[in-house]
mmCIF file of C-alpha atoms in Angstrom:
data_model
loop_
_atom_site.group_PDB
_atom_site.id
_atom_site.type_symbol
_atom_site.label_atom_id
_atom_site.label_comp_id
_atom_site.label_asym_id
_atom_site.label_seq_id
_atom_site.Cartn_x
_atom_site.Cartn_y
_atom_site.Cartn_z
ATOM 1 C CA MET A 1 3.741 -7.626 -13.527
ATOM 2 C CA PRO A 2 2.170 -9.236 -16.634
ATOM 3 C CA CYS A 3 -1.590 -8.841 -16.785
ATOM 4 C CA GLU A 4 -3.949 -11.777 -16.862
ATOM 5 C CA LYS A 5 -6.020 -11.657 -20.021
ATOM 6 C CA ARG A 6 -9.659 -11.028 -19.268
ATOM 7 C CA VAL A 7 -12.483 -9.340 -21.165
ATOM 8 C CA VAL A 8 -14.122 -6.206 -19.773
ATOM 9 C CA PHE A 9 -16.658 -3.750 -21.194
ATOM 10 C CA HIS A 10 -14.685 -0.553 -20.649
ATOM 11 C CA SER A 11 -15.187 0.880 -24.108
ATOM 12 C CA PHE A 12 -17.357 0.492 -27.213
ATOM 13 C CA ASP A 13 -17.266 1.661 -30.787
ATOM 14 C CA LEU A 14 -20.881 2.035 -31.877
ATOM 15 C CA GLU A 15 -21.281 2.326 -35.631
ATOM 16 C CA PHE A 16 -24.229 4.580 -36.476
ATOM 17 C CA THR A 17 -23.681 3.797 -40.156
ATOM 18 C CA ASN A 18 -21.064 2.355 -42.482
ATOM 19 C CA ILE A 19 -22.142 4.657 -45.302
ATOM 20 C CA CYS A 20 -19.911 7.603 -46.210
ATOM 21 C CA HIS A 21 -19.586 9.981 -49.149
ATOM 22 C CA ASN A 22 -16.154 11.461 -48.427
ATOM 23 C CA ASN A 23 -14.124 8.955 -50.523
ATOM 24 C CA CYS A 24 -10.859 9.529 -48.683
ATOM 25 C CA PHE A 25 -7.769 8.153 -50.399
ATOM 26 C CA ILE A 26 -6.632 6.229 -47.310
ATOM 27 C CA CYS A 27 -9.933 4.488 -46.640
ATOM 28 C CA PRO A 28 -10.525 0.944 -47.992
ATOM 29 C CA ARG A 29 -14.191 1.732 -48.547
ATOM 30 C CA GLU A 30 -14.365 0.133 -51.983
ATOM 31 C CA LYS A 31 -13.506 -3.232 -50.379
ATOM 32 C CA ILE A 32 -16.396 -3.271 -47.891
ATOM 33 C CA THR A 33 -18.631 -6.291 -48.453
ATOM 34 C CA ARG A 34 -20.536 -6.512 -45.169
ATOM 35 C CA GLY A 35 -24.054 -5.105 -45.345
ATOM 36 C CA LYS A 36 -24.464 -1.342 -45.327
ATOM 37 C CA GLY A 37 -27.124 0.589 -43.495
ATOM 38 C CA PHE A 38 -28.013 2.586 -40.396
ATOM 39 C CA LEU A 39 -28.197 1.661 -36.732
ATOM 40 C CA SER A 40 -31.844 1.099 -35.748
ATOM 41 C CA PHE A 41 -33.478 2.396 -32.601
ATOM 42 C CA GLU A 42 -34.204 -1.191 -31.616
ATOM 43 C CA THR A 43 -30.494 -2.042 -31.707
ATOM 44 C CA LEU A 44 -29.624 1.173 -29.867
ATOM 45 C CA SER A 45 -32.139 0.433 -27.112
ATOM 46 C CA ILE A 46 -30.760 -3.101 -26.680
ATOM 47 C CA PHE A 47 -27.267 -1.663 -26.383
ATOM 48 C CA ALA A 48 -28.352 0.906 -23.791
ATOM 49 C CA SER A 49 -30.263 -1.556 -21.635
ATOM 50 C CA GLU A 50 -27.532 -4.223 -21.774
ATOM 51 C CA PHE A 51 -24.419 -2.118 -21.231
ATOM 52 C CA SER A 52 -25.328 1.009 -19.253
ATOM 53 C CA ARG A 53 -24.557 -0.855 -16.013
ATOM 54 C CA TYR A 54 -20.891 -1.085 -17.042
ATOM 55 C CA SER A 55 -20.556 2.733 -17.391
ATOM 56 C CA PRO A 56 -18.388 2.393 -20.511
ATOM 57 C CA LEU A 57 -17.020 5.033 -22.818
ATOM 58 C CA VAL A 58 -19.060 4.960 -26.045
ATOM 59 C CA THR A 59 -17.410 6.231 -29.202
ATOM 60 C CA ILE A 60 -19.623 6.865 -32.209
ATOM 61 C CA SER A 61 -17.274 5.640 -34.878
ATOM 62 C CA GLY A 62 -16.779 2.943 -37.487
ATOM 63 C CA LEU A 63 -16.528 2.850 -41.259
ATOM 64 C CA GLY A 64 -19.137 5.503 -42.029
ATOM 65 C CA ASP A 65 -20.069 9.116 -41.437
ATOM 66 C CA PRO A 66 -22.278 9.187 -38.299
ATOM 67 C CA LEU A 67 -23.649 12.613 -39.249
ATOM 68 C CA LEU A 68 -25.509 10.951 -42.131
ATOM 69 C CA HIS A 69 -27.749 9.124 -39.660
ATOM 70 C CA PRO A 70 -31.194 10.788 -39.780
ATOM 71 C CA MET A 71 -31.567 10.330 -35.999
ATOM 72 C CA PHE A 72 -28.049 11.424 -35.085
ATOM 73 C CA CYS A 73 -28.979 14.038 -32.470
ATOM 74 C CA ASP A 74 -31.810 11.954 -31.006
ATOM 75 C CA PHE A 75 -29.538 8.917 -30.623
ATOM 76 C CA ILE A 76 -26.821 10.930 -28.876
ATOM 77 C CA HIS A 77 -29.356 12.366 -26.433
ATOM 78 C CA TYR A 78 -30.784 8.887 -25.856
ATOM 79 C CA LEU A 79 -27.364 7.509 -24.931
ATOM 80 C CA LYS A 80 -26.663 10.442 -22.643
ATOM 81 C CA GLY A 81 -29.983 9.753 -20.951
ATOM 82 C CA TYR A 82 -28.523 6.389 -19.923
ATOM 83 C CA LYS A 83 -25.482 8.211 -18.480
ATOM 84 C CA PHE A 84 -23.068 6.976 -21.133
ATOM 85 C CA LYS A 85 -19.997 9.113 -21.767
ATOM 86 C CA VAL A 86 -20.351 9.716 -25.497
ATOM 87 C CA VAL A 87 -17.556 10.617 -27.914
ATOM 88 C CA VAL A 88 -18.299 11.378 -31.565
ATOM 89 C CA VAL A 89 -15.607 10.910 -34.224
ATOM 90 C CA VAL A 90 -16.241 12.889 -37.398
ATOM 91 C CA ASN A 91 -14.132 13.517 -40.488
ATOM 92 C CA ILE A 92 -13.248 17.130 -41.215
ATOM 93 C CA ALA A 93 -14.529 16.558 -44.768
ATOM 94 C CA SER A 94 -18.044 16.218 -43.337
ATOM 95 C CA LEU A 95 -17.802 19.647 -41.708
ATOM 96 C CA VAL A 96 -16.095 21.918 -44.243
ATOM 97 C CA ASN A 97 -18.677 24.271 -45.775
ATOM 98 C CA ASN A 98 -21.447 22.359 -43.992
ATOM 99 C CA TYR A 99 -22.888 24.396 -41.149
ATOM 100 C CA GLU A 100 -25.808 21.975 -40.827
ATOM 101 C CA ASN A 101 -23.402 19.249 -39.724
ATOM 102 C CA VAL A 102 -21.570 21.612 -37.378
ATOM 103 C CA LYS A 103 -24.941 22.433 -35.845
ATOM 104 C CA LYS A 104 -25.640 18.705 -35.313
ATOM 105 C CA ILE A 105 -22.500 18.494 -33.188
ATOM 106 C CA VAL A 106 -23.523 21.534 -31.186
ATOM 107 C CA ASP A 107 -27.164 20.472 -30.747
ATOM 108 C CA SER A 108 -26.351 16.893 -29.722
ATOM 109 C CA SER A 109 -23.629 18.081 -27.327
ATOM 110 C CA PRO A 110 -21.595 14.869 -26.914
ATOM 111 C CA HIS A 111 -19.131 14.777 -24.044
ATOM 112 C CA SER A 112 -16.321 15.033 -26.580
ATOM 113 C CA THR A 113 -15.973 15.485 -30.336
ATOM 114 C CA VAL A 114 -12.926 14.107 -32.120
ATOM 115 C CA ILE A 115 -12.297 15.723 -35.498
ATOM 116 C CA SER A 116 -10.360 13.412 -37.765
ATOM 117 C CA ILE A 117 -7.978 15.187 -40.131
ATOM 118 C CA SER A 118 -5.643 13.061 -42.179
ATOM 119 C CA SER A 119 -3.154 15.873 -42.735
ATOM 120 C CA LEU A 120 -2.605 19.598 -43.037
ATOM 121 C CA GLU A 121 0.543 19.244 -45.125
ATOM 122 C CA PRO A 122 -0.706 20.649 -48.463
ATOM 123 C CA GLU A 123 0.349 17.818 -50.772
ATOM 124 C CA VAL A 124 -0.914 15.100 -48.421
ATOM 125 C CA LEU A 125 -4.161 17.006 -47.883
ATOM 126 C CA ARG A 126 -4.806 17.170 -51.622
ATOM 127 C CA THR A 127 -4.018 13.479 -52.027
ATOM 128 C CA VAL A 128 -6.117 12.197 -49.124
ATOM 129 C CA TYR A 129 -9.206 14.236 -49.955
ATOM 130 C CA ASN A 130 -8.854 13.946 -53.735
ATOM 131 C CA GLY A 131 -8.345 17.677 -54.169
ATOM 132 C CA LYS A 132 -11.663 18.566 -52.523
ATOM 133 C CA LEU A 133 -10.203 20.263 -49.420
ATOM 134 C CA ASN A 134 -7.503 22.840 -48.955
ATOM 135 C CA GLN A 135 -5.618 23.949 -45.898
ATOM 136 C CA GLY A 136 -7.440 27.276 -45.630
ATOM 137 C CA ASP A 137 -10.890 25.650 -45.598
ATOM 138 C CA VAL A 138 -9.824 23.170 -42.926
ATOM 139 C CA ILE A 139 -8.370 25.826 -40.641
ATOM 140 C CA GLU A 140 -11.391 28.095 -41.065
ATOM 141 C CA THR A 141 -13.758 25.215 -40.270
ATOM 142 C CA LEU A 142 -11.811 24.381 -37.116
ATOM 143 C CA LYS A 143 -12.059 27.997 -36.013
ATOM 144 C CA ILE A 144 -15.824 27.968 -36.572
ATOM 145 C CA ILE A 145 -16.258 24.721 -34.623
ATOM 146 C CA SER A 146 -14.033 25.959 -31.816
ATOM 147 C CA THR A 147 -16.040 29.165 -31.504
ATOM 148 C CA THR A 148 -19.433 27.486 -31.864
ATOM 149 C CA VAL A 149 -18.804 24.685 -29.375
ATOM 150 C CA GLY A 150 -17.181 27.113 -26.969
ATOM 151 C CA ASP A 151 -15.703 24.667 -24.482
ATOM 152 C CA LYS A 152 -12.451 23.563 -26.148
ATOM 153 C CA SER A 153 -11.943 20.860 -23.535
ATOM 154 C CA ARG A 154 -14.686 18.962 -25.389
ATOM 155 C CA LEU A 155 -12.810 19.021 -28.693
ATOM 156 C CA ARG A 156 -9.929 16.909 -29.985
ATOM 157 C CA ILE A 157 -8.126 16.735 -33.297
ATOM 158 C CA SER A 158 -7.027 13.262 -34.348
ATOM 159 C CA THR A 159 -4.498 12.917 -37.112
ATOM 160 C CA ILE A 160 -2.123 10.427 -38.644
ATOM 161 C CA ILE A 161 1.586 10.531 -39.182
ATOM 162 C CA THR A 162 2.238 9.269 -42.700
ATOM 163 C CA ASP A 163 5.495 7.758 -43.867
ATOM 164 C CA ARG A 164 6.428 11.255 -45.022
ATOM 165 C CA GLY A 165 6.603 12.245 -41.345
ATOM 166 C CA GLU A 166 5.944 15.974 -41.821
ATOM 167 C CA GLU A 167 2.546 16.289 -40.129
ATOM 168 C CA ILE A 168 3.587 17.054 -36.550
ATOM 169 C CA THR A 169 5.486 20.166 -37.619
ATOM 170 C CA TYR A 170 2.551 21.466 -39.634
ATOM 171 C CA TYR A 171 -0.021 20.872 -36.907
ATOM 172 C CA LYS A 172 1.970 22.507 -34.152
ATOM 173 C CA ARG A 173 2.811 25.526 -36.252
ATOM 174 C CA ILE A 174 -0.567 26.100 -37.857
ATOM 175 C CA LEU A 175 -3.049 24.952 -35.206
ATOM 176 C CA GLY A 176 -1.215 25.759 -31.998
ATOM 177 C CA SER A 177 -3.104 29.010 -31.526
ATOM 178 C CA LEU A 178 -6.508 27.263 -31.573
ATOM 179 C CA GLY A 179 -5.872 25.586 -28.231
ATOM 180 C CA ILE A 180 -7.432 22.268 -29.297
ATOM 181 C CA PRO A 181 -5.527 19.149 -28.149
ATOM 182 C CA ILE A 182 -4.093 17.073 -30.994
ATOM 183 C CA TRP A 183 -3.741 13.277 -30.983
ATOM 184 C CA PHE A 184 -1.236 11.645 -33.330
ATOM 185 C CA THR A 185 -1.135 8.035 -34.477
ATOM 186 C CA ARG A 186 0.931 6.426 -37.232
ATOM 187 C CA ILE A 187 -0.797 5.474 -40.473
ATOM 188 C CA HIS A 188 -1.509 1.753 -40.780
ATOM 189 C CA SER A 189 -3.132 -0.655 -43.197
ATOM 190 C CA ARG A 190 -6.582 -0.813 -41.590
ATOM 191 C CA GLY A 191 -6.375 -4.540 -40.954
ATOM 192 C CA GLY A 192 -4.388 -5.184 -44.121
ATOM 193 C CA ASN A 193 -7.102 -3.563 -46.243
ATOM 194 C CA LEU A 194 -5.248 -0.422 -47.288
ATOM 195 C CA SER A 195 -3.167 -0.622 -50.447
ATOM 196 C CA GLU A 196 0.378 0.723 -50.469
ATOM 197 C CA SER A 197 0.853 4.234 -51.822
ATOM 198 C CA LYS A 198 3.264 7.143 -51.584
ATOM 199 C CA LEU A 199 1.765 7.842 -48.138
ATOM 200 C CA PHE A 200 1.960 4.318 -46.789
ATOM 201 C CA LYS A 201 4.222 1.282 -46.998
ATOM 202 C CA ARG A 202 3.448 -2.025 -45.328
ATOM 203 C CA ARG A 203 5.410 -2.999 -42.248
ATOM 204 C CA GLU A 204 6.321 -6.335 -40.806
ATOM 205 C CA ILE A 205 3.357 -7.657 -38.828
ATOM 206 C CA ARG A 206 3.678 -9.767 -35.706
ATOM 207 C CA GLN A 207 2.065 -13.126 -36.429
ATOM 208 C CA ASN A 208 -0.111 -15.397 -34.297
ATOM 209 C CA SER A 209 -0.644 -12.988 -31.448
ATOM 210 C CA GLY A 210 -3.548 -11.276 -29.760
ATOM 211 C CA CYS A 211 -4.734 -7.698 -29.457
ATOM 212 C CA SER A 212 -4.752 -5.591 -26.308
ATOM 213 C CA LEU A 213 -7.683 -3.512 -27.567
ATOM 214 C CA PHE A 214 -9.925 -6.556 -27.871
ATOM 215 C CA LEU A 215 -9.642 -7.161 -24.121
ATOM 216 C CA PHE A 216 -11.344 -3.924 -23.083
ATOM 217 C CA HIS A 217 -12.879 -2.529 -26.262
ATOM 218 C CA THR A 218 -15.842 -3.915 -28.228
ATOM 219 C CA PHE A 219 -16.948 -2.987 -31.741
ATOM 220 C CA ILE A 220 -20.639 -3.069 -32.653
ATOM 221 C CA ALA A 221 -21.559 -2.692 -36.307
ATOM 222 C CA GLN A 222 -24.606 -0.783 -37.534
ATOM 223 C CA ASN A 223 -26.681 -3.999 -37.710
ATOM 224 C CA GLY A 224 -25.849 -4.957 -34.114
ATOM 225 C CA ASP A 225 -23.224 -7.557 -35.000
ATOM 226 C CA VAL A 226 -20.230 -7.772 -32.700
ATOM 227 C CA LEU A 227 -17.027 -7.852 -34.767
ATOM 228 C CA SER A 228 -13.361 -8.120 -33.877
ATOM 229 C CA CYS A 229 -12.906 -4.412 -34.547
ATOM 230 C CA CYS A 230 -13.598 -1.678 -37.082
ATOM 231 C CA HIS A 231 -11.039 -3.183 -39.499
ATOM 232 C CA ASP A 232 -13.347 -6.070 -40.382
ATOM 233 C CA ILE A 233 -14.873 -4.850 -43.633
ATOM 234 C CA THR A 234 -16.332 -8.205 -44.664
ATOM 235 C CA GLY A 235 -17.971 -9.455 -41.460
ATOM 236 C CA GLU A 236 -15.640 -12.470 -41.325
ATOM 237 C CA THR A 237 -15.014 -12.050 -37.580
ATOM 238 C CA THR A 238 -18.660 -11.785 -36.514
ATOM 239 C CA LEU A 239 -19.004 -13.227 -33.011
ATOM 240 C CA THR A 240 -22.684 -12.726 -32.336
ATOM 241 C CA ASN A 241 -25.325 -10.005 -32.296
ATOM 242 C CA ILE A 242 -26.045 -7.788 -29.302
ATOM 243 C CA ALA A 243 -29.616 -9.071 -29.345
ATOM 244 C CA GLY A 244 -28.145 -12.107 -27.554
ATOM 245 C CA GLY A 245 -27.189 -9.972 -24.556
ATOM 246 C CA ALA A 246 -24.059 -8.875 -22.724
ATOM 247 C CA ASN A 247 -23.318 -12.252 -21.117
ATOM 248 C CA ASN A 248 -23.361 -13.952 -24.510
ATOM 249 C CA ILE A 249 -20.871 -11.424 -25.904
ATOM 250 C CA LEU A 250 -18.649 -11.806 -22.854
ATOM 251 C CA SER A 251 -18.637 -15.582 -23.252
ATOM 252 C CA LYS A 252 -17.815 -15.350 -26.977
ATOM 253 C CA LYS A 253 -14.935 -12.927 -26.401
ATOM 254 C CA GLU A 254 -13.517 -14.926 -23.501
ATOM 255 C CA ASN A 255 -13.428 -17.990 -25.726
ATOM 256 C CA ILE A 256 -11.665 -16.061 -28.502
ATOM 257 C CA ILE A 257 -8.790 -14.866 -26.281
ATOM 258 C CA LYS A 258 -7.813 -18.461 -25.583
ATOM 259 C CA HIS A 259 -6.495 -18.674 -29.149
ATOM 260 C CA GLN A 260 -3.533 -17.140 -30.984
ATOM 261 C CA PRO A 261 -4.181 -15.245 -33.136
ATOM 262 C CA PHE A 262 -7.594 -14.098 -31.946
ATOM 263 C CA PHE A 263 -8.676 -13.927 -35.613
ATOM 264 C CA GLN A 264 -6.929 -14.504 -38.941
ATOM 265 C CA LEU A 265 -7.489 -10.787 -39.542
ATOM 266 C CA CYS A 266 -4.984 -10.135 -36.735
ATOM 267 C CA ASN A 267 -2.178 -11.607 -38.858
ATOM 268 C CA LYS A 268 -2.723 -8.801 -41.369
ATOM 269 C CA CYS A 269 -3.158 -5.977 -38.832
ATOM 270 C CA ASP A 270 -0.513 -3.366 -38.027
ATOM 271 C CA GLU A 271 -2.790 -1.199 -35.871
ATOM 272 C CA PRO A 272 -0.381 0.438 -33.364
ATOM 273 C CA LEU A 273 -2.864 0.142 -30.493
ATOM 274 C CA ARG A 274 -3.001 -3.667 -30.642
ATOM 275 C CA ASP A 275 0.340 -3.809 -28.789
ATOM 276 C CA LEU A 276 -0.609 -1.633 -25.836
ATOM 277 C CA LYS A 277 1.094 -2.662 -22.603
ATOM 278 C CA LEU A 278 -1.803 -2.995 -20.193
ATOM 279 C CA PRO A 279 -1.331 -2.735 -16.424
ATOM 280 C CA HIS A 280 -2.139 -5.905 -14.514
ATOM 281 C CA ASP A 281 -5.212 -4.219 -12.999
ATOM 282 C CA TYR A 282 -6.582 -2.742 -16.262
ATOM 283 C CA HIS A 283 -9.938 -4.386 -15.664
ATOM 284 C CA LEU A 284 -10.407 -2.241 -12.539
ATOM 285 C CA ILE A 285 -9.452 1.115 -14.060
ATOM 286 C CA PRO A 286 -12.162 3.381 -15.601
ATOM 287 C CA MET A 287 -11.609 3.933 -19.299
ATOM 288 C CA ARG A 288 -10.601 7.595 -19.204
ATOM 289 C CA LYS A 289 -8.012 6.940 -16.514
ATOM 290 C CA LEU A 290 -6.789 3.913 -18.441
ATOM 291 C CA MET A 291 -6.322 6.054 -21.563
ATOM 292 C CA ARG A 292 -4.121 8.460 -19.651
ATOM 293 C CA ARG A 293 -2.179 5.726 -17.910
ATOM 294 C CA ILE A 294 -1.249 3.694 -20.979
ATOM 295 C CA LYS A 295 -0.964 6.704 -23.298
ATOM 296 C CA ILE A 296 -3.226 5.416 -26.030
ATOM 297 C CA TYR A 297 -2.436 8.393 -28.228
ATOM 298 C CA ASN A 298 0.600 10.627 -28.666
ATOM 299 C CA ARG A 299 -0.604 14.087 -27.760
ATOM 300 C CA SER A 300 0.393 17.661 -28.397
#
């Protein structure tokens, strides 16, 4: 049964910052023109008071390194105090040879930590991280995190499958003994912002259509602006600011889904998750159950 399109607040990306020093090869960071900075406590408190009643999943993610936020641990504890389920996404480059950052993860104790690793295949690893990381350092860091955190059910590894297609073999062979679940997703152009390279070639993009993610997932930038998603690096899709309240955001999003495409950005986007087949009752299913039911990520 086809689902009726409706907006729900099942899930949020909350951008602690859009500043990052990792300079990954497959990040369009140099093209970011929207303002850079750090999430304020005022914006965080508005978010908590407006959206805690929806019991959403809150993922600390975006275009920056959340561990750079000077109030990282305090903000995570604040969100947990409002009973949010909090997931932190952090790049492995922010953790290698940086015990202080590992300690931030341990001390803040989010419900889950997703460690983003672009590849373990040696050549891809060198390319993505500009020669700054090697396979041995990555594996050793994962072992340290696994031991320090203790409960492996609270850890995930998220990785991409490049057009080379060799990553799954490497991950299963090298990391299988760690016992940390691995999520795979195919490399994409980050909303048309990633230039072609030996790791990535553009694919045909479905035109004038919507996005399944937009129906149940909301992106909030570090300044409180509500954007289409994390792929908006210019702010062109800004709907409103969370200072206007949850009902205002709901109204803005419900108006957007009446149009095809939702945004012009959508006509450049090859994000695999935009084409999720949602069940007709998705608006009634808690986010974690929905993730399992629609298989948001390929897992190993």
